[in-house]
mmCIF file of N, CA and C in Angstrom:
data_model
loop_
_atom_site.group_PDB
_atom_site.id
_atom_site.type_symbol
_atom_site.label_atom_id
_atom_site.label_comp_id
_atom_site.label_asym_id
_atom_site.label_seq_id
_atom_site.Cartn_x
_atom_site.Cartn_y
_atom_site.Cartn_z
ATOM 1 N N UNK A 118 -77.601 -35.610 -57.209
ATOM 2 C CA UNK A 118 -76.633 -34.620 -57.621
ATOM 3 C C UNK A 118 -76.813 -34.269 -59.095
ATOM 4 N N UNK A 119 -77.030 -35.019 -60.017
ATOM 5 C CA UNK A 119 -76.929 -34.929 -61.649
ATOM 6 C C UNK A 119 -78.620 -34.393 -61.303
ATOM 7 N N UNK A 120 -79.518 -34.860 -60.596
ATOM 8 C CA UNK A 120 -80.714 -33.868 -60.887
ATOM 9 C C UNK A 120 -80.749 -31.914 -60.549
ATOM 10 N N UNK A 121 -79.954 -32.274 -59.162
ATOM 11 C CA UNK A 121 -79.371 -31.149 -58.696
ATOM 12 C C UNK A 121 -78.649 -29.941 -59.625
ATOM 13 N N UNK A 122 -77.787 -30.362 -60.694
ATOM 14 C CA UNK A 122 -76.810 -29.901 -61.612
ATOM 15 C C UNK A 122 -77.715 -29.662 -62.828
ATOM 16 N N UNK A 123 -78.883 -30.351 -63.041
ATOM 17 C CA UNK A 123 -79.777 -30.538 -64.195
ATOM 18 C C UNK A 123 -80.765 -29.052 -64.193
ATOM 19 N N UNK A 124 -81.007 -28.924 -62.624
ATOM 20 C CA UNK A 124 -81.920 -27.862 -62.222
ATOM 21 C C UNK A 124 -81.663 -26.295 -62.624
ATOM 22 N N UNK A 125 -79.909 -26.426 -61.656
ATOM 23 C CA UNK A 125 -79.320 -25.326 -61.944
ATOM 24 C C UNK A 125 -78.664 -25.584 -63.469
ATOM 25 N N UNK A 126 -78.506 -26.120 -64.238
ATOM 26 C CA UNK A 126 -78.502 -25.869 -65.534
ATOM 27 C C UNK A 126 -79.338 -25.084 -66.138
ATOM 28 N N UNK A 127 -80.700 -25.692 -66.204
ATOM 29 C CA UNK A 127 -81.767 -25.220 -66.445
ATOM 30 C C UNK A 127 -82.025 -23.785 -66.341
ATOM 31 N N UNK A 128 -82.042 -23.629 -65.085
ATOM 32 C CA UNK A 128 -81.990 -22.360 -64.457
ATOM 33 C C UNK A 128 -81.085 -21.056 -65.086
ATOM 34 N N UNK A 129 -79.996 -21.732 -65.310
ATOM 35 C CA UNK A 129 -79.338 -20.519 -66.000
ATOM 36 C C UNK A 129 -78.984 -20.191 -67.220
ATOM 37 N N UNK A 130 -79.414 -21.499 -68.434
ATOM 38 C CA UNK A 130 -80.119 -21.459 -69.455
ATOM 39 C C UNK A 130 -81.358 -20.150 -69.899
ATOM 40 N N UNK A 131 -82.163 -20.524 -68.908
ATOM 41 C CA UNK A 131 -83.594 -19.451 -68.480
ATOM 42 C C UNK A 131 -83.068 -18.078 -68.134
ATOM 43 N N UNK A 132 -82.083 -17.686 -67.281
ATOM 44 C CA UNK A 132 -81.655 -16.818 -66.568
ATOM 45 C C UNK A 132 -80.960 -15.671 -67.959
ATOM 46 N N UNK A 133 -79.929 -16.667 -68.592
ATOM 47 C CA UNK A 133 -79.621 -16.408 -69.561
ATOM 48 C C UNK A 133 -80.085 -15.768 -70.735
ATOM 49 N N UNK A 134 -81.476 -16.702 -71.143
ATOM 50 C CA UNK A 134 -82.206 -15.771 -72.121
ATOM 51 C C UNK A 134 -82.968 -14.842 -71.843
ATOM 52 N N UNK A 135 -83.417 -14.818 -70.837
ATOM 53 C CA UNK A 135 -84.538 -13.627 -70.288
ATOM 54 C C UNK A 135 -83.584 -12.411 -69.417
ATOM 55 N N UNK A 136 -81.761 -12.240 -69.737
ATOM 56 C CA UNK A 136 -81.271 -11.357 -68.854
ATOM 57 C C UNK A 136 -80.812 -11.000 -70.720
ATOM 58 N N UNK A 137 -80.769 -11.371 -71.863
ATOM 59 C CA UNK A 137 -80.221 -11.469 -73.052
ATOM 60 C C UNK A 137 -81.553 -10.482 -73.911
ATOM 61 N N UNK A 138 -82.562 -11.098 -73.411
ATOM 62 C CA UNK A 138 -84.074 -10.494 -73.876
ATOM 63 C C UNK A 138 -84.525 -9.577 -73.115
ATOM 64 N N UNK A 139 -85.923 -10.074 -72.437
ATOM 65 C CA UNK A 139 -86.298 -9.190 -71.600
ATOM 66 C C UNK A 139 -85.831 -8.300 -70.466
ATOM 67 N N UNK A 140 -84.513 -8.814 -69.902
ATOM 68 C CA UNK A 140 -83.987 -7.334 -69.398
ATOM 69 C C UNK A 140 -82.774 -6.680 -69.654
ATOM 70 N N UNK A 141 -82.559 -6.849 -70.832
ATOM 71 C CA UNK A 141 -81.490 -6.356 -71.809
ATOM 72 C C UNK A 141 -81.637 -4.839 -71.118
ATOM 73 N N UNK A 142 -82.333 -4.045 -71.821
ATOM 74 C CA UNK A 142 -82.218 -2.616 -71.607
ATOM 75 C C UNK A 142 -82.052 -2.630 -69.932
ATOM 76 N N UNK A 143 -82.424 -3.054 -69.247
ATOM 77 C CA UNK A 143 -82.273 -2.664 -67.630
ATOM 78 C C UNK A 143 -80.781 -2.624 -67.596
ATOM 79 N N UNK A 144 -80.725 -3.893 -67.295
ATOM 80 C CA UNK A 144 -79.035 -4.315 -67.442
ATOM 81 C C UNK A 144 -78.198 -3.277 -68.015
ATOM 82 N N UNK A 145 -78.430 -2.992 -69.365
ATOM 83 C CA UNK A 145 -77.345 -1.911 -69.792
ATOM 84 C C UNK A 145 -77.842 -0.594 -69.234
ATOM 85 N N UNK A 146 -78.641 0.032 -68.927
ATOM 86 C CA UNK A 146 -78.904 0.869 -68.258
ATOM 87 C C UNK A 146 -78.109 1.825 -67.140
ATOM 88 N N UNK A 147 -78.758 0.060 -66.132
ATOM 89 C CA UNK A 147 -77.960 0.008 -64.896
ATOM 90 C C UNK A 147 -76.186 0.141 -64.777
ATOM 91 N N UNK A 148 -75.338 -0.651 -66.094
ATOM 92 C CA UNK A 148 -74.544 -1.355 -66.081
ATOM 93 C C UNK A 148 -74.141 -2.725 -65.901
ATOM 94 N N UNK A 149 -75.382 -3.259 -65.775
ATOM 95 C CA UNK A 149 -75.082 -4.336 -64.912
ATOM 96 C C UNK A 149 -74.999 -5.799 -65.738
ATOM 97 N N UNK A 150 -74.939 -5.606 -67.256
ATOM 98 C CA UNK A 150 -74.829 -6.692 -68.149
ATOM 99 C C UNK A 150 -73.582 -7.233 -67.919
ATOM 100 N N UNK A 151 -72.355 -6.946 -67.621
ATOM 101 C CA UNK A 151 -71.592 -8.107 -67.206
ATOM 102 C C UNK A 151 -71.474 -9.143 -66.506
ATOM 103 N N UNK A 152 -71.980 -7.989 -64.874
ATOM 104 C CA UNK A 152 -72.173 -8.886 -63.865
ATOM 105 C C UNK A 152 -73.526 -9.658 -64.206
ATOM 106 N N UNK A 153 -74.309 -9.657 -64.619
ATOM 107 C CA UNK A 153 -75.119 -11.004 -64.643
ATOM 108 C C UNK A 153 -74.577 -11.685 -65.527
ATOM 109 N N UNK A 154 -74.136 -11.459 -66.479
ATOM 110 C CA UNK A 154 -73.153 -12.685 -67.372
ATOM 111 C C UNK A 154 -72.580 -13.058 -67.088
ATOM 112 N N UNK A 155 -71.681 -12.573 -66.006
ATOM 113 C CA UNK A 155 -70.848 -13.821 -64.855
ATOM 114 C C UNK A 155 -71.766 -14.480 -63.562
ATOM 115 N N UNK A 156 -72.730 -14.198 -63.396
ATOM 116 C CA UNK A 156 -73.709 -14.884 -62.508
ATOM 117 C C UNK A 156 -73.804 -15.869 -63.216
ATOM 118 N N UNK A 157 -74.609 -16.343 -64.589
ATOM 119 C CA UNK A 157 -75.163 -17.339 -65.391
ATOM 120 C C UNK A 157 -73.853 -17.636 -65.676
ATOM 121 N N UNK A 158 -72.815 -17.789 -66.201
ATOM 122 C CA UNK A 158 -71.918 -18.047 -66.459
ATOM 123 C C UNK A 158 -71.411 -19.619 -65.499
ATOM 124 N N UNK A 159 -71.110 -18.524 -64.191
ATOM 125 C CA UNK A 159 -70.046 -19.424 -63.196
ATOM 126 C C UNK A 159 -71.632 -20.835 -62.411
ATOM 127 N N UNK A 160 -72.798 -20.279 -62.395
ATOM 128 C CA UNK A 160 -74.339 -21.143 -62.425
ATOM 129 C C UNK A 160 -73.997 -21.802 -63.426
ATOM 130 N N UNK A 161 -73.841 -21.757 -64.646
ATOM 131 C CA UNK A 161 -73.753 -22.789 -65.816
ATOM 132 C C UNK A 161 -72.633 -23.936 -65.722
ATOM 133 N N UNK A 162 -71.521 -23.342 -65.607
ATOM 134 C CA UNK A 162 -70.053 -23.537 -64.942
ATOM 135 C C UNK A 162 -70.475 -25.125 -63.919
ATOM 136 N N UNK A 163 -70.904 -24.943 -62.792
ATOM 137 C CA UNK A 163 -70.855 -24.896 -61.842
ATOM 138 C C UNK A 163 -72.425 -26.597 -61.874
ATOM 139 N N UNK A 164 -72.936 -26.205 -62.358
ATOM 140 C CA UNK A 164 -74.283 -27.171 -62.601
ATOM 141 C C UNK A 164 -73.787 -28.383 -63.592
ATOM 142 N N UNK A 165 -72.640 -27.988 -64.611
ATOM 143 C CA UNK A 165 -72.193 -29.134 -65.398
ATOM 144 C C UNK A 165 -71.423 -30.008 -64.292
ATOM 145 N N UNK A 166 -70.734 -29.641 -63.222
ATOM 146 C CA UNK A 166 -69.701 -29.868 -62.295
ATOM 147 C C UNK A 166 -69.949 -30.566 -61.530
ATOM 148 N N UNK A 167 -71.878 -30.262 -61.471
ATOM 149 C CA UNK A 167 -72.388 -31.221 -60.318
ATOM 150 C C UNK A 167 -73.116 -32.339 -60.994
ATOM 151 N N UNK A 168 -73.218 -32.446 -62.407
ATOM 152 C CA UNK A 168 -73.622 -33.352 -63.041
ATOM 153 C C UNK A 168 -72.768 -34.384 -63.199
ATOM 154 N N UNK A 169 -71.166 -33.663 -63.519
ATOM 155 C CA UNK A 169 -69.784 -34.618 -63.272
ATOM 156 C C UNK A 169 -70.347 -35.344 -62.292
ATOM 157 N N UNK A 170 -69.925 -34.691 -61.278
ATOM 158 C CA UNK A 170 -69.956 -35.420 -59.596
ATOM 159 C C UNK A 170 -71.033 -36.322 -59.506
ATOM 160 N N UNK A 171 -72.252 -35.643 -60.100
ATOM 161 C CA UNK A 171 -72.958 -37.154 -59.380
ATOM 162 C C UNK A 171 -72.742 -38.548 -60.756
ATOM 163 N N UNK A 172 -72.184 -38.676 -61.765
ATOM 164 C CA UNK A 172 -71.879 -39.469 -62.368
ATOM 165 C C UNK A 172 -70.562 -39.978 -62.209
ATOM 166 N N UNK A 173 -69.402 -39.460 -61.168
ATOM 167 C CA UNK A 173 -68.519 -40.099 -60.487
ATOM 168 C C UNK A 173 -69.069 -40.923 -59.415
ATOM 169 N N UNK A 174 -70.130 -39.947 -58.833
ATOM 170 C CA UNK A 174 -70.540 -40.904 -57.354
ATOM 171 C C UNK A 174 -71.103 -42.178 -57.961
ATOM 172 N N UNK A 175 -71.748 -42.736 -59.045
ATOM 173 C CA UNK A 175 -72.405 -43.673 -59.535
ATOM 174 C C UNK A 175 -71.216 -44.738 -59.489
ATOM 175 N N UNK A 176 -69.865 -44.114 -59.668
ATOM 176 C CA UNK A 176 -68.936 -45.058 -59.901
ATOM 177 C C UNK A 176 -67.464 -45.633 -59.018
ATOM 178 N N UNK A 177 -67.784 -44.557 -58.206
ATOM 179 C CA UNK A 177 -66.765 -44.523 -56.675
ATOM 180 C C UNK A 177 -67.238 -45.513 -55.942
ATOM 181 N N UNK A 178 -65.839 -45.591 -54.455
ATOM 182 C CA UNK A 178 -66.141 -46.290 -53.572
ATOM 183 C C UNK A 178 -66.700 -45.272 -52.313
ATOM 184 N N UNK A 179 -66.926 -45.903 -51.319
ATOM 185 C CA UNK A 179 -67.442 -45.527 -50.214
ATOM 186 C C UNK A 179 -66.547 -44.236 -49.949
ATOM 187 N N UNK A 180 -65.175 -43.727 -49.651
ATOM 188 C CA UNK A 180 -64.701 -42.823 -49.370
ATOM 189 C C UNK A 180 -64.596 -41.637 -50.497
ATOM 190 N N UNK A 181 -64.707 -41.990 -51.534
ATOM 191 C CA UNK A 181 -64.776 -41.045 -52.647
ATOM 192 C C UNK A 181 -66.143 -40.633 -52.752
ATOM 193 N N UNK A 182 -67.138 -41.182 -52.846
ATOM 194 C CA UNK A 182 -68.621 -41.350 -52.892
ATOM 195 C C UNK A 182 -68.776 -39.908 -51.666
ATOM 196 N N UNK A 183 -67.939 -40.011 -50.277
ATOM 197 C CA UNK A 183 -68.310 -39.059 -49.675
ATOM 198 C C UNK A 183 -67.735 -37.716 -49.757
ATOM 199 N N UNK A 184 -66.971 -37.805 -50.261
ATOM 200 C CA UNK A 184 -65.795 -36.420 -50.661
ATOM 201 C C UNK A 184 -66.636 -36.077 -51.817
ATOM 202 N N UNK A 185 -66.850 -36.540 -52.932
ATOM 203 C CA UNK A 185 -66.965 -35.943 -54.120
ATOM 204 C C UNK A 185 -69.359 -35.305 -53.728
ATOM 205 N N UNK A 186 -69.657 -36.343 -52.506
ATOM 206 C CA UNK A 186 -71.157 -35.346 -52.041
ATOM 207 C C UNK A 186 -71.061 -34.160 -51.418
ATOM 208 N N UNK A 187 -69.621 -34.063 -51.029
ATOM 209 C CA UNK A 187 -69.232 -33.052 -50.491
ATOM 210 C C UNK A 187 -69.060 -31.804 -51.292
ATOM 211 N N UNK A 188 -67.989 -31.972 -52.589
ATOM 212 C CA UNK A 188 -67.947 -31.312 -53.231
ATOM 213 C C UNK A 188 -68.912 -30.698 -54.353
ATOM 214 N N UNK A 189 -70.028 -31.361 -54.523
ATOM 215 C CA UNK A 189 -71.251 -31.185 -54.938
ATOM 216 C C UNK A 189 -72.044 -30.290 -54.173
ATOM 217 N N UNK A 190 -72.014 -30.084 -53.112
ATOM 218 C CA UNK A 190 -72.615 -29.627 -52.237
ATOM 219 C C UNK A 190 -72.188 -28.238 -51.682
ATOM 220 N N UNK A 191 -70.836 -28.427 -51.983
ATOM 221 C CA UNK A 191 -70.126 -27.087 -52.090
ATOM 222 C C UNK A 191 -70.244 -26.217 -53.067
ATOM 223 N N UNK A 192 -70.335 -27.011 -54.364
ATOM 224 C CA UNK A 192 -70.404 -26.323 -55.637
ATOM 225 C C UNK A 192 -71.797 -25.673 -55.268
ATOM 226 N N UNK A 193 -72.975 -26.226 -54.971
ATOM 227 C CA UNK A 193 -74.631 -25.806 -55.020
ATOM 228 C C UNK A 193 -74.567 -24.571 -53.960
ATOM 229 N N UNK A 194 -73.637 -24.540 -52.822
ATOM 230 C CA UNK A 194 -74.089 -23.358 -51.644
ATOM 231 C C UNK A 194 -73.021 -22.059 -52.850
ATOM 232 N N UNK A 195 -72.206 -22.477 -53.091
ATOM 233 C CA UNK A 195 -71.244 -21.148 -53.929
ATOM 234 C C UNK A 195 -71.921 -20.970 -54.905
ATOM 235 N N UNK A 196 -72.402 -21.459 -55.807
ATOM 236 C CA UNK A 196 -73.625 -21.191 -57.175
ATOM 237 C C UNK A 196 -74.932 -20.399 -56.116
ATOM 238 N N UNK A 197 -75.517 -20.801 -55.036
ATOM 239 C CA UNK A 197 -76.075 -19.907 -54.644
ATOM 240 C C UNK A 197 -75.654 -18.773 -54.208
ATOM 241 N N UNK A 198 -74.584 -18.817 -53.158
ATOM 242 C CA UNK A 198 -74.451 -17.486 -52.976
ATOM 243 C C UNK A 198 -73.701 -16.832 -53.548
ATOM 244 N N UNK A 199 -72.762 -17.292 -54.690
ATOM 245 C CA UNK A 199 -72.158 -16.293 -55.709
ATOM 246 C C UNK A 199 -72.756 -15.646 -56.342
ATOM 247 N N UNK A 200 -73.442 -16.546 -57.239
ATOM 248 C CA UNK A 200 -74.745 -16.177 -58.625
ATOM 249 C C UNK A 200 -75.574 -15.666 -58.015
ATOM 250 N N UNK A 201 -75.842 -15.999 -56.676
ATOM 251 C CA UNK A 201 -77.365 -15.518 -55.874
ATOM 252 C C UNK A 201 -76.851 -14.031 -55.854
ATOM 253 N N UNK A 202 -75.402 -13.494 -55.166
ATOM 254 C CA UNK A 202 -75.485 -12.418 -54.803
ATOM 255 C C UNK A 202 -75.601 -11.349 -55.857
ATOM 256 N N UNK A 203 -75.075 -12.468 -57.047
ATOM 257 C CA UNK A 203 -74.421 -11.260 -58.448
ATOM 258 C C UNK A 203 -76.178 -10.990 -59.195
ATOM 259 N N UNK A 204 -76.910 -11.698 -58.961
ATOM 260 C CA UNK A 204 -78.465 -11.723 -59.348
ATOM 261 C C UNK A 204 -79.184 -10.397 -58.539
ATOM 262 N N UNK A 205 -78.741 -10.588 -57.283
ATOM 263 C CA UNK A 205 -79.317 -9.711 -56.575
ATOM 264 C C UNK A 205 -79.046 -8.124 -56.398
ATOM 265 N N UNK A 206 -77.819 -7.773 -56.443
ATOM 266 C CA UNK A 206 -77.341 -6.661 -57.348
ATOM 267 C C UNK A 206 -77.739 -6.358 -58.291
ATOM 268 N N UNK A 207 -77.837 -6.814 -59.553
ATOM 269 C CA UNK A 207 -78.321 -6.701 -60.928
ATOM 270 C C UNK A 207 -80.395 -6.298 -60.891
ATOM 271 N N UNK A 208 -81.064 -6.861 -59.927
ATOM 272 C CA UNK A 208 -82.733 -6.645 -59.763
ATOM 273 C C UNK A 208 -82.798 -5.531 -58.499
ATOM 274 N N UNK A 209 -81.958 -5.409 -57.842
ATOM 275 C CA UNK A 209 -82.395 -4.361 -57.092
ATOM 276 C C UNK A 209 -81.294 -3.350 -56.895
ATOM 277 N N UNK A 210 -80.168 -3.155 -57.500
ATOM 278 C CA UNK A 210 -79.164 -2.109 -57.387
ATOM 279 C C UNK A 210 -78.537 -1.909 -56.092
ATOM 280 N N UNK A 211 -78.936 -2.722 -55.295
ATOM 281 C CA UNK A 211 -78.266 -2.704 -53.887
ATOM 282 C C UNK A 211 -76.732 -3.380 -54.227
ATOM 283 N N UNK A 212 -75.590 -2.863 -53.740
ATOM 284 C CA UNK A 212 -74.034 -3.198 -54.266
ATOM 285 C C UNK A 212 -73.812 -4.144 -53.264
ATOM 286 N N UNK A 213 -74.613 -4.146 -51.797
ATOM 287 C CA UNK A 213 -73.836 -4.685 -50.490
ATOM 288 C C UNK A 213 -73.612 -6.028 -50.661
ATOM 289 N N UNK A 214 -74.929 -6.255 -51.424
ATOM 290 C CA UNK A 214 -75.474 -8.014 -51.849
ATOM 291 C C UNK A 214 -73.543 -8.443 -52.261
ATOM 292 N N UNK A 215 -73.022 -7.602 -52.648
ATOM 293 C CA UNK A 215 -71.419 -8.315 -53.288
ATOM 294 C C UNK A 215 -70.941 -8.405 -52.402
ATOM 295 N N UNK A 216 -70.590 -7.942 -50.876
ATOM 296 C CA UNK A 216 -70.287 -8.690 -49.966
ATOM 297 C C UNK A 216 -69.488 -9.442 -50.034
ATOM 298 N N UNK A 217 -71.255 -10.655 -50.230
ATOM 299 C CA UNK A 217 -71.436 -12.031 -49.718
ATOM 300 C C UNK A 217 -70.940 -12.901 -51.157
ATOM 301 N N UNK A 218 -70.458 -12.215 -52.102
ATOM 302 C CA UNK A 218 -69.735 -13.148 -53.721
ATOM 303 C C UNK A 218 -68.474 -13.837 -53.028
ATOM 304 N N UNK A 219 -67.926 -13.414 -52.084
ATOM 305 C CA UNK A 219 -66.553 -13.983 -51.891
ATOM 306 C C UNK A 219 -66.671 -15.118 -51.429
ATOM 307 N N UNK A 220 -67.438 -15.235 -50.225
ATOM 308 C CA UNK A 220 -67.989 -16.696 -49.447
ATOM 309 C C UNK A 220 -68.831 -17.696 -50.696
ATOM 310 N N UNK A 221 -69.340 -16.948 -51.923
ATOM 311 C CA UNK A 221 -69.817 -17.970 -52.490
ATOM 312 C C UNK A 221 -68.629 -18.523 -53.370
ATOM 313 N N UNK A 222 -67.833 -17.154 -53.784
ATOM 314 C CA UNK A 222 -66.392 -18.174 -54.627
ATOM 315 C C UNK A 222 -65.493 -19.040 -53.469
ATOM 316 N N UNK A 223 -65.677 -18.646 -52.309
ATOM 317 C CA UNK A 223 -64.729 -19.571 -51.721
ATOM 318 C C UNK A 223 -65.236 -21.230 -51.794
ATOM 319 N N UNK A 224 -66.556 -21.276 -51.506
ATOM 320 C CA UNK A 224 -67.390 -22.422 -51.719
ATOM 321 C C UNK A 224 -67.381 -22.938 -53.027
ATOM 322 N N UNK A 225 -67.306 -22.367 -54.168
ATOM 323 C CA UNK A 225 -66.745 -22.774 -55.502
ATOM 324 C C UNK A 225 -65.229 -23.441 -55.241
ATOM 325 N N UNK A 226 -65.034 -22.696 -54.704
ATOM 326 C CA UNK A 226 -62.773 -23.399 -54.936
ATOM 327 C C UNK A 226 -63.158 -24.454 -53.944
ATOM 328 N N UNK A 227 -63.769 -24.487 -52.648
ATOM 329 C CA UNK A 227 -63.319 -25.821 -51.887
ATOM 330 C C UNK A 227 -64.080 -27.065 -52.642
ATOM 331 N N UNK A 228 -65.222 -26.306 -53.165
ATOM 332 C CA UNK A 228 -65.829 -28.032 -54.306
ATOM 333 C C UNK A 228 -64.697 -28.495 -55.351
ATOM 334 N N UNK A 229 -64.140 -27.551 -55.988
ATOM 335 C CA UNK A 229 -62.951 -27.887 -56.805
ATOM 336 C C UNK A 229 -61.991 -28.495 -56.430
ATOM 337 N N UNK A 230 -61.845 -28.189 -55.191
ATOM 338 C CA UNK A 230 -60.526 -28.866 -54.273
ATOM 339 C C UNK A 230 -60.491 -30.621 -53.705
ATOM 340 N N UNK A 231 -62.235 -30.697 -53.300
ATOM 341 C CA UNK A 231 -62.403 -31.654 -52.645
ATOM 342 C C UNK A 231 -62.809 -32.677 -54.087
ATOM 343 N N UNK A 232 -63.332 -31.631 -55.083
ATOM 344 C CA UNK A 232 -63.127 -33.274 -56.163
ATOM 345 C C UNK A 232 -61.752 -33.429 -56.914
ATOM 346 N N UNK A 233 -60.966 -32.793 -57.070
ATOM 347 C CA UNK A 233 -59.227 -33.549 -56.530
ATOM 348 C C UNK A 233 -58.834 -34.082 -55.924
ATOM 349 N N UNK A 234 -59.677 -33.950 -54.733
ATOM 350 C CA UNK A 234 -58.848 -35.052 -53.582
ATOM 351 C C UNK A 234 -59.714 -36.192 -53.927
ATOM 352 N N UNK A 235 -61.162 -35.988 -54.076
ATOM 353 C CA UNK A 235 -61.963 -37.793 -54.490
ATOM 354 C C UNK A 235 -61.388 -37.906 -55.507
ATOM 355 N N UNK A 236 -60.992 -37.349 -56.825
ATOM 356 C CA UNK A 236 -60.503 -38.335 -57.720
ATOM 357 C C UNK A 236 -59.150 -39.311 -57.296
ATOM 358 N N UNK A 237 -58.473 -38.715 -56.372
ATOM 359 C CA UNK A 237 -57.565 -39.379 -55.807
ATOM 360 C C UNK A 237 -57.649 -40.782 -55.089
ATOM 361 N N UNK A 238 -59.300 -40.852 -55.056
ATOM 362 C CA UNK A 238 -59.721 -42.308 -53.824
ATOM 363 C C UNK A 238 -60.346 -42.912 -55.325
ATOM 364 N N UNK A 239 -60.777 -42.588 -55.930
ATOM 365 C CA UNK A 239 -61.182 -43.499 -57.490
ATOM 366 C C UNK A 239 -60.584 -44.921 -57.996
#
């Protein structure tokens, strides 16, 4: 999980400077410099969260240990398909890709939810 969170850190570190640099002008162009600043944003967000989690799991018991892989896991599918969708809008101007942002924030709130309930088994 903390390698997992390390990756997508990384990732949107990278995402970050090369949407800041090299496709600065697209982005404003398009319009689309916000929405990728909330892509990298809630990816950045979201990768510290799973770095939490897997340094809780190091320290939980068996029932927390499985709630909080859970919520890790939730956080990684909503960082994909949130950030994924808000990325994908922004490189190809297709709007539909936003859709699919809601199913990735919903997958954001239930990782949030379910590591409230593991801190509760701690």
């Amino acid at each position: 999980m903390i390698q997992a969170g390390g990756i997508l850190g990384a990732l949107a570190v990278s995402l970050g400077a090369f949407g800041a640099h090299a496709l600065k002008g697209m982005l404003e162009a398009a319009g689309r410099t916000e929405t990728f600043e909330t892509a990298v944003k809630y990816q950045f967000y979201h990768a510290l969260a799973m770095v939490l989690v897997g340094i809780l799991m190091q320290r939980a018991g068996e029932d927390a240990v499985r709630m909080l892989g859970w919520a890790g896991n939730a956080f990684a599918i909503g960082v994909i398909i949130f950030s994924g969708s808000l990325y994908a809008i922004c490189f190809t101007g297709i709007t539909k890709f936003g859709a699919t942002a809601p199913i990735g924030g919903v997958a954001l709130i239930i990782g949030w939810v379910l590591l409230i309930l593991a801190a509760g088994k701690l």
